[in-house]
XYZ file of N, CA and C in Angstrom:
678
model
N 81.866 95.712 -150.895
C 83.179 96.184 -150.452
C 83.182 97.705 -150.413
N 83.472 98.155 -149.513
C 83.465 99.669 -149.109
C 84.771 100.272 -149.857
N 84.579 101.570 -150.386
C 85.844 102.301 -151.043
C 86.718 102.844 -150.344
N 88.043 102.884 -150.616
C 89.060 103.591 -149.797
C 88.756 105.364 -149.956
N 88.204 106.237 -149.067
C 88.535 107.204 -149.433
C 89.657 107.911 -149.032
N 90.272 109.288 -149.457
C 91.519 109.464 -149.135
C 91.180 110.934 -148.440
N 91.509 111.168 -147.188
C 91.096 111.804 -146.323
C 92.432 113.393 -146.038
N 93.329 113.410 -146.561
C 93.989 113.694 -146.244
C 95.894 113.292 -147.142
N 96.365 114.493 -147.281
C 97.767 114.216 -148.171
C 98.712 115.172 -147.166
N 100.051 114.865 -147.149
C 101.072 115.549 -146.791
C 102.255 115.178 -147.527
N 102.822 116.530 -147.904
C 104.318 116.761 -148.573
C 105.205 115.943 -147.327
N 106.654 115.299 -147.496
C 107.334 114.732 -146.635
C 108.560 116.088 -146.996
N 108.965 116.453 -145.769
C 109.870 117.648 -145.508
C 111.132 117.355 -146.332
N 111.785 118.084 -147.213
C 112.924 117.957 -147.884
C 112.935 117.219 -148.915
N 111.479 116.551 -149.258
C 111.604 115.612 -150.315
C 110.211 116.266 -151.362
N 110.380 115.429 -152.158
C 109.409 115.622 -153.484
C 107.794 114.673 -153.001
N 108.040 113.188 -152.060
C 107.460 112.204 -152.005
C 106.202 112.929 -151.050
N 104.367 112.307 -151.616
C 103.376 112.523 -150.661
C 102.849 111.277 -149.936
N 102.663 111.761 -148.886
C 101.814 111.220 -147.849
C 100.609 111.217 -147.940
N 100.093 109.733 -148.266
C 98.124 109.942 -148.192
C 97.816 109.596 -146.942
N 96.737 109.585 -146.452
C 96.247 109.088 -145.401
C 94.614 108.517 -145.912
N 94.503 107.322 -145.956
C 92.778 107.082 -146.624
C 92.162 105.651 -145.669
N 91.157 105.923 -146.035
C 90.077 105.324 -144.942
C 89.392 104.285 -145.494
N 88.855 103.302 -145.227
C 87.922 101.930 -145.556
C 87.153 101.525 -144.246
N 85.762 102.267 -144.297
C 85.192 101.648 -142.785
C 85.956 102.087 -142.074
N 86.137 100.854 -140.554
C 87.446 101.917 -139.958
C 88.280 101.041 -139.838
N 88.816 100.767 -141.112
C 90.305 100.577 -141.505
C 91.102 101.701 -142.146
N 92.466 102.199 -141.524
C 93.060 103.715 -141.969
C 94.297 102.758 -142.855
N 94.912 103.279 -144.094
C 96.108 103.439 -144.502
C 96.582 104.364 -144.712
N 98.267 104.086 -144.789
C 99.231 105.340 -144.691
C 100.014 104.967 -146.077
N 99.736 105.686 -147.433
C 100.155 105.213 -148.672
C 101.396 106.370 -148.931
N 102.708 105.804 -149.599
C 103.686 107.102 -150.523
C 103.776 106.205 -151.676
N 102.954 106.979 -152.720
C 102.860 106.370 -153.765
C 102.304 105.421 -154.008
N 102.900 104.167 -154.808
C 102.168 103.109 -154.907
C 102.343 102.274 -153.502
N 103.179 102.687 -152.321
C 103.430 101.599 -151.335
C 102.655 102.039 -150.611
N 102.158 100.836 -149.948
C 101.200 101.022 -148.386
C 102.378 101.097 -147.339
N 102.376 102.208 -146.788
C 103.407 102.046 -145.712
C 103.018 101.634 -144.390
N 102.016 101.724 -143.305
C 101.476 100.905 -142.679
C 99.255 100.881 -143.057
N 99.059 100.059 -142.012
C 96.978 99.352 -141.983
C 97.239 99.433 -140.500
N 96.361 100.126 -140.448
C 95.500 100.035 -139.130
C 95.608 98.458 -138.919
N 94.976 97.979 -139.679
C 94.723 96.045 -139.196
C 96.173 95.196 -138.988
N 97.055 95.828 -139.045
C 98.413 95.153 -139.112
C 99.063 95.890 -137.736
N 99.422 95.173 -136.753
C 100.064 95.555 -135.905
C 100.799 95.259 -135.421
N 100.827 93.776 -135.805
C 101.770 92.800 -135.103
C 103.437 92.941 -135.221
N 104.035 93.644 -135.969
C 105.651 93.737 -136.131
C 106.237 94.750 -135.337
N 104.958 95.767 -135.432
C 105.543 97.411 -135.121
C 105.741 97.042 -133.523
N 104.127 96.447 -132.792
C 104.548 96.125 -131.453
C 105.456 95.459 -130.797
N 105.885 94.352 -132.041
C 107.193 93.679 -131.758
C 108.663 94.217 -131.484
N 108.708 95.593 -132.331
C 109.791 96.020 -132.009
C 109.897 96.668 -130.646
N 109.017 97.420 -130.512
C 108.860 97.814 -128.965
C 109.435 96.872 -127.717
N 108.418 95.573 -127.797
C 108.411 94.400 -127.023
C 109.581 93.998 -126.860
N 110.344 93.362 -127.952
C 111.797 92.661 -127.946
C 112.845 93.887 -127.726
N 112.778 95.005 -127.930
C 113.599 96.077 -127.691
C 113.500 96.095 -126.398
N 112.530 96.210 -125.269
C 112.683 96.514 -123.892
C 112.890 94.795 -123.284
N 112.912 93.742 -123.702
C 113.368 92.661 -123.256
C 114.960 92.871 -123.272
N 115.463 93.826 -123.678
C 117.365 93.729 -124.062
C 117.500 94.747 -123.038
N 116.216 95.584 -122.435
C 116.841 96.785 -121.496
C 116.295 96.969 -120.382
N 114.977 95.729 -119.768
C 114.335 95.925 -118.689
C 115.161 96.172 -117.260
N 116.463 95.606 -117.246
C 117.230 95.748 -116.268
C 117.482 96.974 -116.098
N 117.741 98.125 -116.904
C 117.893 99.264 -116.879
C 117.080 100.338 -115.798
N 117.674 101.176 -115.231
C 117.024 101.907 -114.490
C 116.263 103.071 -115.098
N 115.144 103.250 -115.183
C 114.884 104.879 -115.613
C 115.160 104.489 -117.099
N 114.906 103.804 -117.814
C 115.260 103.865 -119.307
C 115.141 104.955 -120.188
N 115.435 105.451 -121.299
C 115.073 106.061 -121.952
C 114.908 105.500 -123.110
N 113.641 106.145 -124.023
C 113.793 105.553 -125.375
C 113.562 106.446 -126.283
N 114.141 106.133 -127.565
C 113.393 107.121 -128.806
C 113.045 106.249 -129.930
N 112.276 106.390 -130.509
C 111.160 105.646 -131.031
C 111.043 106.531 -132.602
N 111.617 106.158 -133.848
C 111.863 107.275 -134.701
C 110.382 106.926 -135.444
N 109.347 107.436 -136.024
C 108.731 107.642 -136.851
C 107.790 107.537 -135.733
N 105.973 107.970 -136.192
C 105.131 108.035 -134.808
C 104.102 107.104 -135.759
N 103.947 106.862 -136.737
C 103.440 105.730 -138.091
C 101.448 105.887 -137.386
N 101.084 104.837 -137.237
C 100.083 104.365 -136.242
C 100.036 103.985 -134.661
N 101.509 104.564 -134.084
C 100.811 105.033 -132.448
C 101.414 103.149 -131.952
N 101.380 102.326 -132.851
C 101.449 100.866 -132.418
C 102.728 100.524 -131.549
N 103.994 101.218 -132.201
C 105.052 100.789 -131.582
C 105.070 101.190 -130.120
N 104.403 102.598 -130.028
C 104.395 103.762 -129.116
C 103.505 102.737 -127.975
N 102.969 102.691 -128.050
C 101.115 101.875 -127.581
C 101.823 100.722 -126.636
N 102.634 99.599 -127.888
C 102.941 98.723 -127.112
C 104.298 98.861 -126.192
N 105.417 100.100 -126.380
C 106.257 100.580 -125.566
C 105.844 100.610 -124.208
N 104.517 101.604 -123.863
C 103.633 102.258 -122.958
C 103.475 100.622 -121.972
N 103.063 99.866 -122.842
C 102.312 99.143 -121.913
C 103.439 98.447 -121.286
N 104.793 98.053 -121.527
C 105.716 97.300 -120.868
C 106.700 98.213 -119.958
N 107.057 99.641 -120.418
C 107.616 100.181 -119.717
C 106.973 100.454 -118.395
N 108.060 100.798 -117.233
C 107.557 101.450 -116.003
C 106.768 102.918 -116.024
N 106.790 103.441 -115.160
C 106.100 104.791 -114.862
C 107.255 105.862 -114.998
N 108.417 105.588 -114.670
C 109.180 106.957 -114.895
C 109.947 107.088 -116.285
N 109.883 106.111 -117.321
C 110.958 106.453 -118.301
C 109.975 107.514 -119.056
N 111.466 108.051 -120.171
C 111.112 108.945 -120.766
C 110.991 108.517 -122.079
N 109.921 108.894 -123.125
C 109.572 108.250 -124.439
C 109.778 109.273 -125.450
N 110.592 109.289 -126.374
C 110.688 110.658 -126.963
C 110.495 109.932 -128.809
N 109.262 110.314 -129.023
C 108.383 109.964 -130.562
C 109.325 111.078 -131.554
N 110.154 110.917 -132.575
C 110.549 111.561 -133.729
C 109.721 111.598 -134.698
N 109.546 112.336 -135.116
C 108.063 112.124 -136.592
C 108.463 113.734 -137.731
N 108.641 113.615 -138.630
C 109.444 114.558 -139.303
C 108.022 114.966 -139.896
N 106.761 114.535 -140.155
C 105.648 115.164 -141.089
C 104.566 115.525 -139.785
N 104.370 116.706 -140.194
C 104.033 117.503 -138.988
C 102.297 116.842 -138.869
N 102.374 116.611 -140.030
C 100.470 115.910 -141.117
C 100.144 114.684 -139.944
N 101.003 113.949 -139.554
C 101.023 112.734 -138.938
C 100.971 112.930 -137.955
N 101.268 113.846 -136.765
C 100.883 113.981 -135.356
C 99.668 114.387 -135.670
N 99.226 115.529 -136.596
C 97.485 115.786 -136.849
C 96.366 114.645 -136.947
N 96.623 113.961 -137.969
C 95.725 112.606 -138.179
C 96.091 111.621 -136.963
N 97.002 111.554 -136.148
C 96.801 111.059 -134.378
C 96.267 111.413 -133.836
N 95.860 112.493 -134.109
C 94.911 113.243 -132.758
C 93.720 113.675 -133.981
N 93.388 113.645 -134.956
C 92.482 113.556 -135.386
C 91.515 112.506 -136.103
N 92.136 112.294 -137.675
C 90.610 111.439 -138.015
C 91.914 109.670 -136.946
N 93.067 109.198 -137.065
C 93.042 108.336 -136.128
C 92.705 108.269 -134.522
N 92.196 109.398 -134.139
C 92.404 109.173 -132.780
C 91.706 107.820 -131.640
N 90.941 107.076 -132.563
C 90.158 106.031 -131.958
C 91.491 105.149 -132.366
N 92.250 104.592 -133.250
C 93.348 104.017 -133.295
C 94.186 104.290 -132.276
N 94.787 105.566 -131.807
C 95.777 105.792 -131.057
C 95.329 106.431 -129.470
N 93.959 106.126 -129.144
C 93.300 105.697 -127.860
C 94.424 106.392 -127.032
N 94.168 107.829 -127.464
C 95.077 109.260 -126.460
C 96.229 108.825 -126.187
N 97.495 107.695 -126.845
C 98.564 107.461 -126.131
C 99.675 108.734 -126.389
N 99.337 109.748 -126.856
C 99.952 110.769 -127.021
C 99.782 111.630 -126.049
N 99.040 111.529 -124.907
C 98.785 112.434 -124.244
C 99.573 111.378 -123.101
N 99.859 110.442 -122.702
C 100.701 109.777 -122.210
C 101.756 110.905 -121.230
N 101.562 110.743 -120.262
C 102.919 112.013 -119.633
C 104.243 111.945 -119.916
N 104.516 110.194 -119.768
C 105.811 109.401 -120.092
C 106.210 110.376 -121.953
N 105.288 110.694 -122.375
C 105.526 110.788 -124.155
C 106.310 112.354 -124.323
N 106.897 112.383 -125.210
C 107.455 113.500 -126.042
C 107.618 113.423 -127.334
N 106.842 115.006 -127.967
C 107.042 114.584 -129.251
C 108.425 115.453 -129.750
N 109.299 115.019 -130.533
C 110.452 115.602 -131.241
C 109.750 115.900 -132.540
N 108.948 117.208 -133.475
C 108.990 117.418 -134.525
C 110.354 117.108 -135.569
N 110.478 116.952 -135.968
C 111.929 116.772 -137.036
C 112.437 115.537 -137.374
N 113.660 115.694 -137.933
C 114.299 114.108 -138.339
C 114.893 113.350 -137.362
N 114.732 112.410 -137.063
C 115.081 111.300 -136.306
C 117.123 111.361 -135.952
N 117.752 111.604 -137.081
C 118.809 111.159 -137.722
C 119.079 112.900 -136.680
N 118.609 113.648 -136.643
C 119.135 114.885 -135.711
C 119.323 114.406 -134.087
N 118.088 113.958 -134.024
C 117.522 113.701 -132.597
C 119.112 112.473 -131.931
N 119.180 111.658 -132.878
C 120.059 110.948 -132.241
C 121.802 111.438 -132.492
N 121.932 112.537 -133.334
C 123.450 112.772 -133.520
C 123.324 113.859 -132.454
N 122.074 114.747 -131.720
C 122.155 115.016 -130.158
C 122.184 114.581 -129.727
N 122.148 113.239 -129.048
C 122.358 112.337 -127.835
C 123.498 112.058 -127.519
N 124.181 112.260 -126.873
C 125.256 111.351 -126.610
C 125.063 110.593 -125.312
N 124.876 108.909 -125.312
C 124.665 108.271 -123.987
C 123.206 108.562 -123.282
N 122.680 109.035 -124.897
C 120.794 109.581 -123.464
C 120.261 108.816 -123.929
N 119.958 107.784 -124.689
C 119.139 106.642 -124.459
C 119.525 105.422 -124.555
N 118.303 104.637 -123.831
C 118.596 102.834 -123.743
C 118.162 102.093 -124.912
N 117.152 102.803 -125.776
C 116.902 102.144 -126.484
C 116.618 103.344 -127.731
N 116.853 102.747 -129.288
C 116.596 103.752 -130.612
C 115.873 102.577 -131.270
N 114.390 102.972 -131.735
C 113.969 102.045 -132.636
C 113.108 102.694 -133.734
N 113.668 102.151 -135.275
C 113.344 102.968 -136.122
C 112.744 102.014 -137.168
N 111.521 103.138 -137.197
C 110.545 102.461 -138.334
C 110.252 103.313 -139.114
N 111.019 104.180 -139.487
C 111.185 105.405 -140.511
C 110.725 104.633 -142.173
N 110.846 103.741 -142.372
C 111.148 103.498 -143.789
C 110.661 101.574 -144.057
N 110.610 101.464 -144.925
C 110.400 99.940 -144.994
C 111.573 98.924 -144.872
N 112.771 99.497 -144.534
C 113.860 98.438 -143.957
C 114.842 99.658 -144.225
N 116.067 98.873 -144.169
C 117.971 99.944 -144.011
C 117.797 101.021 -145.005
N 116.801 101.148 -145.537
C 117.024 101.980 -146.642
C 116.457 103.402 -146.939
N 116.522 104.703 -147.743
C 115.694 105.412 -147.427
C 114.718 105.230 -148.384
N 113.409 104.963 -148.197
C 112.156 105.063 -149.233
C 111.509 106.502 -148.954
N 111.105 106.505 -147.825
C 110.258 107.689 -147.878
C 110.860 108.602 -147.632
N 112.461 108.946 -147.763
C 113.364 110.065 -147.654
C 114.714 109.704 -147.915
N 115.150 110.368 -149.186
C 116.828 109.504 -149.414
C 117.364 109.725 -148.848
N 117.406 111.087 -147.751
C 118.473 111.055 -146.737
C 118.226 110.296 -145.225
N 117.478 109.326 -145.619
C 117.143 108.549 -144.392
C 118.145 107.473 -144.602
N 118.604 107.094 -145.781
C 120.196 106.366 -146.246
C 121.181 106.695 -144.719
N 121.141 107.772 -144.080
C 122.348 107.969 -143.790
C 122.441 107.403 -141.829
N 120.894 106.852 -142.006
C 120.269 106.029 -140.438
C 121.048 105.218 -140.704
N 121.214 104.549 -142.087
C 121.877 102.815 -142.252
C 123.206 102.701 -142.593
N 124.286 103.401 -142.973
C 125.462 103.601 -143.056
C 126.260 103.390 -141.998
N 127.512 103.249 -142.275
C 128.410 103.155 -140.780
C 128.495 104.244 -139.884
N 128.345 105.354 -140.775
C 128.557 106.832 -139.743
C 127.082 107.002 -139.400
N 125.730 106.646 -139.839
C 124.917 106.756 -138.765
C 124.623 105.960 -137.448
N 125.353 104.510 -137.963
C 125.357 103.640 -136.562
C 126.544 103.825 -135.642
N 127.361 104.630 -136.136
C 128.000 105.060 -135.193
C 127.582 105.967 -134.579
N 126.979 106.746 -135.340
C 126.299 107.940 -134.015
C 124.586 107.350 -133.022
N 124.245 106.041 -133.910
C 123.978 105.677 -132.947
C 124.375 104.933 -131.952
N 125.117 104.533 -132.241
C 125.798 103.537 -130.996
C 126.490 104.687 -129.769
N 126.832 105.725 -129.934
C 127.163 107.302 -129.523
C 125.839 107.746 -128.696
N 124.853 107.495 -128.945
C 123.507 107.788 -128.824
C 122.745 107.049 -127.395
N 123.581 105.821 -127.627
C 123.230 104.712 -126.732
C 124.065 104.863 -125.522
N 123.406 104.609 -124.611
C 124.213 103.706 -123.697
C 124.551 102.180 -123.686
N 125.624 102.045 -122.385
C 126.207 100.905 -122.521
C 125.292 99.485 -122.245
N 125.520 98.790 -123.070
C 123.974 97.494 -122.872
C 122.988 98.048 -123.599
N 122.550 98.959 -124.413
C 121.381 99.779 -124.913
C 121.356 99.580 -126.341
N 120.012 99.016 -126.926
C 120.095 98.661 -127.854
C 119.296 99.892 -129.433
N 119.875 99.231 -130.199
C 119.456 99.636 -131.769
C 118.281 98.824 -132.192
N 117.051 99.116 -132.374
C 116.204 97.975 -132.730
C 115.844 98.271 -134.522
N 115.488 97.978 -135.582
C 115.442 98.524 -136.743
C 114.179 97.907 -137.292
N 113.142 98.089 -137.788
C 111.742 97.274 -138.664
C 112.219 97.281 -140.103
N 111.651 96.315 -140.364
C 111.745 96.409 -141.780
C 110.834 95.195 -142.614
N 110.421 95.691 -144.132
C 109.606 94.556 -144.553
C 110.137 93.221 -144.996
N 111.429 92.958 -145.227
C 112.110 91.896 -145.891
C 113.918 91.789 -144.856
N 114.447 90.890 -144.942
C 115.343 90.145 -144.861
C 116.427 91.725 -145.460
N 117.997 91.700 -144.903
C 118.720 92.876 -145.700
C 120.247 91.928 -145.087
N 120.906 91.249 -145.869
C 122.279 90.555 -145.238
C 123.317 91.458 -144.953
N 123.331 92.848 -145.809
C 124.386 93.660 -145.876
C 124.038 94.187 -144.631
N 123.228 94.992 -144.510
C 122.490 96.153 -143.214
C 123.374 95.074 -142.165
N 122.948 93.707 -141.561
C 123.339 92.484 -140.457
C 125.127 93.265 -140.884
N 125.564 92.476 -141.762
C 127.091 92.947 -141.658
C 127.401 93.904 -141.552
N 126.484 95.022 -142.066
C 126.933 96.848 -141.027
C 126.931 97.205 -140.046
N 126.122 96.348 -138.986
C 125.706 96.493 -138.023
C 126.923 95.630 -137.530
N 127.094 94.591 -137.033
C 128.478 93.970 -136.590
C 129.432 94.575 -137.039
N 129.929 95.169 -138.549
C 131.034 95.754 -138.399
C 131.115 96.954 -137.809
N 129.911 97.457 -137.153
C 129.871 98.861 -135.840
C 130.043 98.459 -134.923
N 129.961 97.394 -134.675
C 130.654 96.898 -132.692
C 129.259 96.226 -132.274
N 127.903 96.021 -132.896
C 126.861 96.037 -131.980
C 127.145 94.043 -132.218
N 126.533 93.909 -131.063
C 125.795 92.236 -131.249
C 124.737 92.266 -131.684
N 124.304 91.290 -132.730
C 123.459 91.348 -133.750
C 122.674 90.410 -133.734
N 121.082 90.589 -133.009
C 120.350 89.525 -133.563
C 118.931 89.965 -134.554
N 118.816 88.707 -135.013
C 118.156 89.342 -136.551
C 116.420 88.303 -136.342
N 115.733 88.904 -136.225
C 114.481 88.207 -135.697
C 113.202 88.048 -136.657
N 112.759 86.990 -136.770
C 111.653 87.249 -138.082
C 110.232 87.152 -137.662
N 109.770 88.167 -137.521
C 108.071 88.174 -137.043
C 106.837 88.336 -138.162
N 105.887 88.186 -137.873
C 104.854 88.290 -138.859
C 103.879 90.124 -138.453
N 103.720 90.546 -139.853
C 102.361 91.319 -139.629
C 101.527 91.519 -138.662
N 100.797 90.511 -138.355
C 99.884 90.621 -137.691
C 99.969 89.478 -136.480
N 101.434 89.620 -135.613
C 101.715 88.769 -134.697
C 101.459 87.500 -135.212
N 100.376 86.424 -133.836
C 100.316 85.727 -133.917
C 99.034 84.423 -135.103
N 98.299 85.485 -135.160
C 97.905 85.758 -136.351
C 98.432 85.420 -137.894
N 99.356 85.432 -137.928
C 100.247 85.300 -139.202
C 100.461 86.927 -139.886
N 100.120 87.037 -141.244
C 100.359 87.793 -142.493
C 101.736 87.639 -142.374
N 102.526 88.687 -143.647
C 103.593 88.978 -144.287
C 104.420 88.725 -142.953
N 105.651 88.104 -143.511
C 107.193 87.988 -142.749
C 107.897 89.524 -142.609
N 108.166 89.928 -141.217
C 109.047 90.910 -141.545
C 110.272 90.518 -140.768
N 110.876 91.714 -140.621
C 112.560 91.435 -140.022
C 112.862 92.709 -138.650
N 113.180 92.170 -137.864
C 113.608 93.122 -136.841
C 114.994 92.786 -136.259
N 116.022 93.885 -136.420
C 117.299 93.846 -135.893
C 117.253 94.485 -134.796
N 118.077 93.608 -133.876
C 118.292 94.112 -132.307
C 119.978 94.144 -132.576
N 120.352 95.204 -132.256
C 121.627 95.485 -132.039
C 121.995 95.949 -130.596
N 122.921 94.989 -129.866
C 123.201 95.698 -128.883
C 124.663 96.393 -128.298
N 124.516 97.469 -128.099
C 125.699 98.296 -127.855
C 126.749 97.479 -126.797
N 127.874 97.188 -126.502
C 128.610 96.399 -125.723
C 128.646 97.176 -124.193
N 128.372 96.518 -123.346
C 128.872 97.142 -121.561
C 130.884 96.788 -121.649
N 131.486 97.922 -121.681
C 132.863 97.837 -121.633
C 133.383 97.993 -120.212
C-alpha cells in the first residue's frame, strides 16, 4: 500500500481552518483536519449536481451559471460537457491554493477545463458573488462545505439561512434553480428552502455514481416563473 504524501497546505481566508492537499499514486485528497473533503476517485455526486441542475434549465437561453467552490474541477467538467457553447460559467473558489493545485500537481485530474473559454474564475467568497447578482444567473450550485452548514468556514452558515436564500433566489432568475451537495440527509435546510418560495426536490445519489459508495443528498430548488 502506497503512503499518502502531503504535497501541499493552505490557510482558508478569514478562518483559523487548513487545507491539505496529499497524494497516493495518482489518487489526490483534499483534507481540513480530520475530514476528507473530496478523492480524486469519487466523482459521482459532484457531477450529479451539475447534471440534474442543467436538466431544471436546459430550456433556457444563453444560461448562466455559478458553480461555488472549484473542489476537483468534477462539478465544473461535468457542467462543460452538457452545457451549449455560449453560456457563461463563473467558478467561486475563496482559497487562492486551490486554483494552484488545478493547474498544478492536479492538472491531469482537471484535463485543462479551466482554460475552457465558457469558464471564469471569481477569486473570493461565493456568498459575495451571489448578493452581486441580481437575476444574472440560471443556475447557483454549491459545494462549499459538506452540506447547509459551514464546516470549512463559519460564515458559510449564512449560504443556508433565510437571508442567504433569499439573496439567492434574488440571484436567480425566473425558473432558475438553487442546486446544494451535501454528505447526509438535512430536514431543516428542505423546510428553509420551501419556506423561501423555492420548489423543493431533495435527491439521493451515491459517491461514485453508478458505481455505488456513500449516499449523498442534492437539493434542487427551483425559483418560481411569476
Amino acid at each position: 500500500m502506497l503512503p499518502w504524501i502531503q504535497l501541499d497546505s493552505a490557510t482558508i481566508p478569514g478562518e483559523n481552518g487548513e487545507l491539505r492537499l496529499k497524494q497516493r499514486g495518482s489518487e489526490f485528497s483534499i483534507m481540513l483536519g480530520a475530514n476528507e473533503l473530496m478523492n480524486s476517485r469519487l466523482s459521482g455526486s459532484e457531477e450529479a449536481l451539475a447534471t440534474l441542475s442543467w436538466d431544471r434549465i436546459k430550456s433556457h437561453a444563453k444560461p448562466r451559471m455559478l458553480i461555488g467552490g472549484l473542489g476537483m474541477g468534477f462539478t465544473l467538467r461535468a457542467a462543460l460537457a452538457v452545457l451549449p457553447q455560449d453560456p457563461n460559467v463563473t467558478v467561486a473558489e475563496l482559497v487562492p491554493a486551490v486554483v494552484a493545485w488545478a493547474r498544478g500537481p492536479m492538472a491531469e485530474v482537471f484535463k485543462g477545463c479551466l482554460d475552457d473559454p465558457r469558464v471564469g474564475i471569481h477569486q473570493g467568497d461565493v456568498g459575495e458573488a451571489i448578493r452581486a447578482g441580481k437575476a444574472a444567473y440560471d443556475a447557483i450550485l454549491l459545494d462549499v462545505d459538506n452540506g447547509p452548514d459551514g464546516l470549512t468556514r463559519k460564515s458559510n452558515d449564512r449560504l443556508y439561512d433565510f437571508a442567504g436564500l433569499r439573496a439567492a433566489g434574488d440571484a436567480l432568475r425566473p425558473g432558475g434553480v438553487l442546486a446544494v451537495w451535501s454528505s447526509g440527509p438535512d430536514p431543516d435546510f428542505t423546510r428553509r428552502l420551501k419556506g423561501s418560495g423555492f420548489a423543493v426536490d431533495v435527491v439521493n445519489t451515491r459517491a461514485n455514481g453508478k458505481r455505488g459508495g456513500a449516499r449523498h443528498v442534492i437539493w434542487l430548488a427551483v425559483k418560481p416563473v411569476k
